């Protein structure tokens, strides 16, 4: 094997990440053998808003955790039981880890695999409560159940040409797309997307790909709203003191939408004069206000069962103050949870390779080195309208 050294991004407690030497991956997780796994040399690995929840100290993530669940790489070693993936393949890794053998995997629900996390259904690389799999903001990583999990790109040269787009297949492009699909977005839909972070922007690009008539994105960060406008979305600055319905009506003439996608999650801020305070239920409540009767609400934004940093006691246990009766009265459908990346990544790869979507441009990818990861985390936390993509070996820059 080429190298036995490895470096990765480590969570060091609230507000701090560093780049350290870490173990070179093995085809095992502790005592559990992973002969079905591969070792990847990582080509790109992205920083995510989901990582920020941990880095802001809003989860029970332990110090020393190797971060990173958005991984694209080249296979350098295959376990004994890997049949259809080969050394040299360039692959996208869905952030969900799935066995391919359990009841949920068999139903395509790979975000809630039953065999990869002893403490609850569902697992991911480098994430609190997600099974202890080592993260991939690093030079090398191990991917279990490789035949099932990996999406192989058809051509190496073409993949390297489009790598800043393809790197988004590990999470945010499928996640934004899933948010729209579960919100019922189709040709002619009027869509509201809460949040103009990378997931919100990916959802906005997905809504356009799905044929939405009008895509409206709301946030309180002007730079992110400008980014949404740059590819044809309408933008609402939520620092204004007006109701969301009125602001939508100014654009469409009607204070309601067909489809609502929550790309914010539990660290949501209030709107208007309250925009500097957290209100964890505000997006879900505005979803029920704004969505027409019979409409659908997609909720890729993350909600937690433990939030030690929440302002009130109920929210510390993930209990939110919802006006659920309104959603009931309007027969809304709600869809939550991890995106089952595998359901979408192949089709979205083709959309990228055939030039149907410019997803890297929509989310404004910036390539950085591994050593620059702490700066990437800080700028992202500061609200930069960027998706930071780490190029740990300098292979993309070259
Ligand atoms: N379900 C999944 O599989 C999945 C996958 C990836 C990310 N996520 C989650 O999606 C969410 C978004 O991720 P991201 O990387 O874009 O994060 P981000 O933190 O960059 O973006 C969140 C955005 O929401 C804005 N915001 C805050 N309050 C708001 C409000 N009331 N209305 C509208 N906008 C508001 C913020 O200003 C910010 O721009 C996170 O919760 C993340 O954990 C879920
Ligand atoms: Zn992610
Ligand atoms: Zn499974």
XYZ file of C-alpha atoms and ligand atoms in Angstrom:
444
model
C 0.000 0.000 0.000
C 1.119 3.526 -0.836
C 1.240 5.067 2.600
C 0.612 4.192 6.199
C 0.162 7.726 7.479
C -3.087 9.652 7.658
C -4.281 13.092 8.804
C -7.782 14.271 9.628
C -9.964 17.054 11.021
C -10.622 16.580 14.743
C -13.396 18.078 16.902
C -11.693 19.607 19.937
C -14.732 20.926 21.826
C -17.137 23.788 21.149
C -15.823 26.165 18.510
C -12.586 24.347 17.788
C -11.305 21.915 15.158
C -7.688 21.027 14.384
C -5.875 18.898 11.802
C -3.978 16.003 13.403
C -2.255 12.743 12.565
C -4.755 9.882 12.880
C -4.606 6.098 12.399
C -4.454 4.753 8.885
C -7.815 3.010 8.294
C -8.188 -0.753 8.721
C -10.866 -3.034 7.282
C -12.506 -3.182 10.717
C -14.464 -1.134 13.218
C -13.019 -2.124 16.600
C -13.700 -5.861 16.915
C -16.044 -5.892 13.935
C -14.351 -7.175 10.779
C -15.177 -5.333 7.554
C -13.976 -7.667 4.822
C -16.845 -6.187 2.801
C -15.137 -2.769 2.962
C -12.584 -0.779 0.983
C -9.940 1.806 1.815
C -10.235 5.068 -0.109
C -7.667 7.697 -0.880
C -9.880 10.745 -0.517
C -10.190 13.064 -3.521
C -12.643 15.533 -1.973
C -14.474 15.795 1.329
C -16.924 18.558 2.158
C -17.720 20.546 5.297
C -21.459 20.399 6.119
C -23.971 22.323 8.209
C -24.507 19.031 10.038
C -20.865 19.169 11.184
C -21.482 22.705 12.424
C -24.165 21.519 14.877
C -21.403 19.464 16.565
C -18.686 22.092 16.268
C -20.968 24.743 17.760
C -21.309 22.483 20.802
C -24.992 21.781 20.144
C -24.724 17.995 20.404
C -23.140 15.454 22.732
C -20.244 14.845 20.276
C -17.126 13.753 22.180
C -13.803 15.582 21.857
C -11.392 13.750 19.593
C -14.038 12.756 17.014
C -12.641 12.592 13.454
C -15.178 14.622 11.427
C -16.439 14.232 7.876
C -19.279 12.368 6.151
C -19.194 13.823 2.606
C -16.573 11.714 0.861
C -15.435 11.097 -2.731
C -12.344 9.002 -3.366
C -10.265 6.484 -5.199
C -10.248 2.845 -4.092
C -6.758 1.735 -3.018
C -7.573 -1.545 -1.245
C -10.512 -3.955 -1.353
C -11.521 -6.355 1.411
C -11.741 -10.090 0.723
C -15.538 -10.047 0.258
C -15.758 -7.106 -2.159
C -16.854 -8.381 -5.575
C -17.807 -5.520 -7.888
C -15.635 -2.573 -6.861
C -11.972 -2.552 -7.905
C -8.764 -0.810 -6.940
C -8.542 2.396 -8.992
C -12.315 3.065 -9.138
C -13.375 6.680 -8.462
C -16.433 6.587 -6.241
C -18.962 8.701 -4.365
C -19.772 7.572 -0.817
C -23.346 8.138 0.407
C -23.048 9.712 3.857
C -25.458 7.094 5.239
C -23.766 3.808 6.044
C -25.998 0.923 5.071
C -25.580 -2.849 5.178
C -27.779 -3.713 2.186
C -29.052 -6.749 4.101
C -31.582 -5.532 6.655
C -35.292 -4.935 6.258
C -34.910 -1.156 5.877
C -32.059 -1.372 3.362
C -34.122 -3.837 1.340
C -36.897 -1.239 1.235
C -34.435 1.440 0.081
C -34.484 3.220 3.453
C -30.720 3.406 3.731
C -30.779 6.316 6.174
C -32.138 3.995 8.865
C -30.153 0.786 8.332
C -30.620 -1.561 11.282
C -27.181 -3.199 11.314
C -24.645 -0.375 11.422
C -25.293 1.377 14.733
C -25.948 -0.488 17.974
C -27.665 2.511 19.599
C -30.287 3.453 16.981
C -31.189 2.910 13.307
C -28.953 4.802 10.866
C -25.258 5.559 10.739
C -22.821 8.003 9.161
C -19.080 8.618 9.075
C -17.615 10.944 11.696
C -20.862 11.819 13.444
C -22.155 11.776 17.023
C -24.489 8.841 17.822
C -24.010 7.489 14.321
C -22.254 4.205 15.027
C -18.648 5.250 15.680
C -17.498 5.002 12.040
C -14.362 7.091 11.477
C -14.891 10.366 9.612
C -13.541 11.234 6.199
C -12.308 14.817 6.437
C -8.965 13.093 6.120
C -6.511 11.669 3.621
C -7.844 8.092 3.839
C -11.020 6.412 5.106
C -12.609 2.967 5.304
C -16.019 2.387 3.685
C -17.889 -0.771 4.781
C -20.306 -2.800 2.607
C -18.560 -1.277 -0.378
C -20.469 -3.132 -3.101
C -23.729 -1.807 -1.701
C -22.689 1.697 -0.655
C -20.417 3.000 -3.388
C -21.447 4.781 -6.570
C -18.739 4.331 -9.194
C -18.185 7.129 -11.700
C -18.097 5.860 -15.298
C -14.901 7.583 -16.411
C -11.949 8.854 -14.402
C -11.010 11.791 -16.632
C -14.602 13.001 -16.910
C -15.026 12.598 -13.149
C -11.945 14.725 -12.426
C -13.267 17.415 -14.783
C -16.588 17.626 -12.907
C -15.322 16.725 -9.457
C -16.538 19.908 -7.724
C -20.077 19.004 -8.855
C -19.781 15.255 -8.267
C -18.463 15.794 -4.725
C -21.941 17.090 -3.813
C -23.504 13.667 -4.524
C -22.358 12.318 -1.145
C -24.926 14.463 0.673
C -26.307 17.900 -0.127
C -27.435 17.456 -3.730
C -29.446 14.276 -2.988
C -30.558 15.806 0.323
C -31.871 18.983 -1.297
C -33.481 16.911 -4.052
C -35.100 14.563 -1.516
C -36.429 17.600 0.371
C -38.162 18.716 -2.823
C -39.419 15.257 -3.822
C -40.928 14.708 -0.373
C -42.481 18.188 -0.552
C -44.188 17.083 -3.774
C -42.304 19.491 -6.070
C -43.022 18.925 -9.747
C -43.598 20.888 -12.949
C -45.298 24.202 -12.186
C -44.947 24.055 -8.384
C -44.655 27.178 -6.267
C -41.964 26.283 -3.734
C -40.669 27.945 -0.577
C -37.277 26.883 0.707
C -36.377 27.885 4.252
C -32.622 28.443 4.555
C -30.082 29.479 1.920
C -27.185 27.448 3.287
C -25.674 24.803 1.005
C -28.618 22.427 1.574
C -31.170 25.171 0.855
C -29.324 26.204 -2.294
C -29.068 22.560 -3.392
C -32.813 22.198 -2.767
C -33.463 25.349 -4.803
C -31.396 24.021 -7.730
C -33.242 20.688 -7.376
C -36.655 22.390 -7.443
C -35.662 24.033 -10.718
C -34.454 20.684 -12.077
C -37.846 19.193 -11.112
C -39.636 21.896 -13.089
C -40.923 24.216 -10.346
C -42.528 27.395 -11.680
C -41.277 29.637 -8.881
C -38.637 28.926 -6.262
C -38.572 31.290 -3.288
C -35.716 31.097 -0.799
C -35.827 32.725 2.652
C -32.875 33.477 4.953
C -31.495 36.373 6.978
C -28.006 36.400 5.436
C -27.933 38.790 2.426
C -24.870 37.140 0.831
C -26.638 33.762 0.800
C -29.811 35.305 -0.658
C -27.745 36.897 -3.443
C -26.359 33.442 -4.168
C -29.925 32.077 -4.506
C -30.835 34.914 -6.893
C -27.732 34.214 -9.009
C -29.417 31.142 -10.507
C -32.966 32.386 -10.882
C -34.587 32.059 -7.456
C -36.683 34.693 -5.719
C -35.263 35.709 -2.349
C -36.881 36.870 0.889
C -34.848 38.661 3.556
C -36.367 37.452 6.823
C -34.937 40.357 8.827
C -37.952 42.360 7.615
C -40.893 42.734 10.000
C -43.627 41.333 7.766
C -45.382 37.966 7.761
C -43.927 35.309 5.514
C -47.311 34.965 3.763
C -47.321 38.684 2.894
C -43.758 38.529 1.596
C -44.584 35.500 -0.568
C -47.752 37.220 -1.820
C -45.637 40.172 -2.973
C -43.902 37.762 -5.341
C -46.716 35.429 -6.423
C -49.917 37.281 -5.532
C -50.965 34.532 -3.081
C -49.867 34.071 0.553
C -49.340 30.328 0.226
C -47.166 27.785 -1.547
C -47.625 24.260 -2.913
C -44.455 22.881 -1.396
C -42.297 23.865 1.589
C -38.776 22.572 2.273
C -37.160 23.134 5.689
C -33.401 23.405 5.089
C -32.717 24.990 8.488
C -33.348 22.528 11.318
C -33.319 22.995 15.090
C -30.934 25.949 15.237
C -33.565 28.105 13.485
C -33.699 31.806 14.233
C -36.795 33.943 14.601
C -37.764 36.366 11.836
C -38.068 40.170 11.762
C -36.855 41.985 14.886
C -36.316 38.560 16.489
C -33.791 37.296 13.934
C -30.895 37.197 16.376
C -32.746 34.795 18.726
C -33.199 31.071 18.298
C -36.713 29.700 17.928
C -36.341 26.005 17.174
C -39.974 25.493 16.053
C -40.330 28.608 13.915
C -39.650 27.022 10.530
C -41.981 24.085 11.177
C -44.737 26.451 12.300
C -44.303 28.690 9.271
C -44.383 25.555 7.094
C -47.912 24.845 8.331
C -48.911 28.509 7.931
C -47.585 28.935 4.422
C -48.271 25.570 2.774
C -51.660 25.292 1.069
C -54.191 22.761 2.308
C -53.178 19.392 0.903
C -49.590 20.538 0.333
C -46.476 18.680 1.401
C -43.610 19.638 3.704
C -40.118 18.186 3.267
C -37.881 18.460 6.326
C -34.233 17.693 5.573
C -33.190 20.226 8.256
C -31.891 18.321 11.279
C -33.863 17.977 14.536
C -32.262 16.302 17.542
C -33.304 14.294 20.569
C -30.702 15.969 22.812
C -29.685 19.625 22.511
C -27.653 20.553 25.595
C -27.216 24.080 24.197
C -30.954 24.879 23.841
C -32.408 27.860 25.701
C -35.396 26.066 27.284
C -35.768 22.707 29.076
C -38.193 21.125 26.613
C -35.987 21.949 23.619
C -33.025 20.373 25.408
C -34.881 17.083 24.890
C -35.897 17.985 21.346
C -39.502 18.793 22.368
C -40.702 21.757 20.325
C -43.758 23.974 20.603
C -45.618 23.153 17.400
C -49.046 24.316 16.273
C -49.657 20.824 14.966
C -53.430 21.281 14.775
C -52.948 23.671 11.893
C -51.051 21.072 9.871
C -53.736 18.526 10.717
C -56.524 20.871 9.668
C -54.807 21.442 6.310
C -54.091 17.710 5.735
C -50.382 18.356 5.387
C -47.883 15.580 4.776
C -44.554 15.795 6.589
C -41.390 13.961 5.693
C -38.351 13.955 7.993
C -35.087 12.101 8.484
C -31.768 11.458 6.826
C -31.882 11.522 3.058
C -31.509 7.997 1.631
C -28.731 9.218 -0.687
C -28.607 6.047 -2.744
C -32.162 6.590 -3.986
C -31.031 9.628 -5.985
C -27.261 9.748 -6.445
C -27.006 7.826 -9.726
C -29.665 9.911 -11.484
C -28.204 13.150 -10.156
C -24.734 12.032 -11.291
C -26.123 11.653 -14.807
C -27.771 15.080 -14.573
C -24.308 16.491 -13.742
C -22.411 14.496 -16.366
C -24.892 15.419 -19.122
C -24.804 19.108 -18.164
C -28.405 19.395 -16.938
C -27.465 21.135 -13.689
C -24.618 23.317 -12.376
C -24.802 22.319 -8.754
C -21.258 23.410 -7.763
C -22.001 26.876 -9.088
C -25.376 27.029 -7.331
C -23.859 26.304 -3.919
C -20.622 28.207 -4.711
C -17.998 25.530 -4.063
C -14.624 26.725 -2.761
C -11.755 24.218 -2.757
C -9.448 24.353 0.267
C -6.517 22.320 1.571
C -6.792 19.989 4.552
C -4.718 22.392 6.659
C -7.183 25.149 5.810
C -10.161 23.193 7.223
C -10.311 25.188 10.509
C -10.602 28.394 8.456
C -13.316 26.745 6.321
C -15.290 25.861 9.454
C -14.951 29.405 10.819
C -15.966 31.136 7.565
C -18.895 28.752 7.074
C -20.036 29.404 10.643
C -19.793 33.123 9.905
C -22.411 32.701 7.157
C -20.238 32.649 4.022
C -22.301 31.840 0.927
C -19.969 28.958 0.120
C -19.689 25.205 0.244
C -16.175 24.333 1.420
C -14.656 21.297 -0.273
C -11.393 19.928 1.108
C -8.852 18.598 -1.402
C -6.670 16.632 1.042
C -3.992 15.418 -1.396
C -4.012 18.449 -3.713
C -5.173 16.105 -6.494
C -7.991 18.403 -7.661
C -5.927 21.581 -7.522
C -3.287 19.766 -9.613
N -31.622 15.196 6.317
C -30.389 15.033 5.897
O -30.033 13.968 5.415
C -29.432 16.167 5.986
C -28.269 16.155 5.215
C -27.434 17.278 5.247
C -27.740 18.356 6.049
N -28.866 18.322 6.814
C -29.264 19.450 7.651
O -29.760 20.485 6.806
C -29.644 21.737 7.489
C -29.003 22.788 6.586
O -27.667 22.454 6.280
P -26.672 23.557 5.688
O -25.369 22.902 5.437
O -27.312 24.307 4.590
O -26.548 24.463 7.012
P -26.366 26.035 7.265
O -26.263 26.183 8.740
O -25.267 26.547 6.412
O -27.725 26.690 6.736
C -28.827 26.995 7.521
C -29.348 28.353 7.058
O -30.614 28.607 7.686
C -30.717 29.998 7.937
N -31.816 30.231 8.886
C -31.820 30.277 10.239
N -33.069 30.484 10.705
C -33.887 30.555 9.613
C -35.291 30.752 9.451
N -36.115 30.891 10.490
N -35.787 30.753 8.181
C -34.969 30.617 7.102
N -33.622 30.448 7.207
C -33.103 30.407 8.454
C -29.335 30.345 8.417
O -29.091 31.752 8.335
C -28.456 29.550 7.466
O -28.109 30.272 6.309
C -28.846 21.442 8.754
O -29.739 21.275 9.836
C -28.180 20.129 8.429
O -27.843 19.383 9.585
C -29.701 17.245 6.794
Zn -23.522 16.633 5.184
Zn -29.210 -2.259 6.489
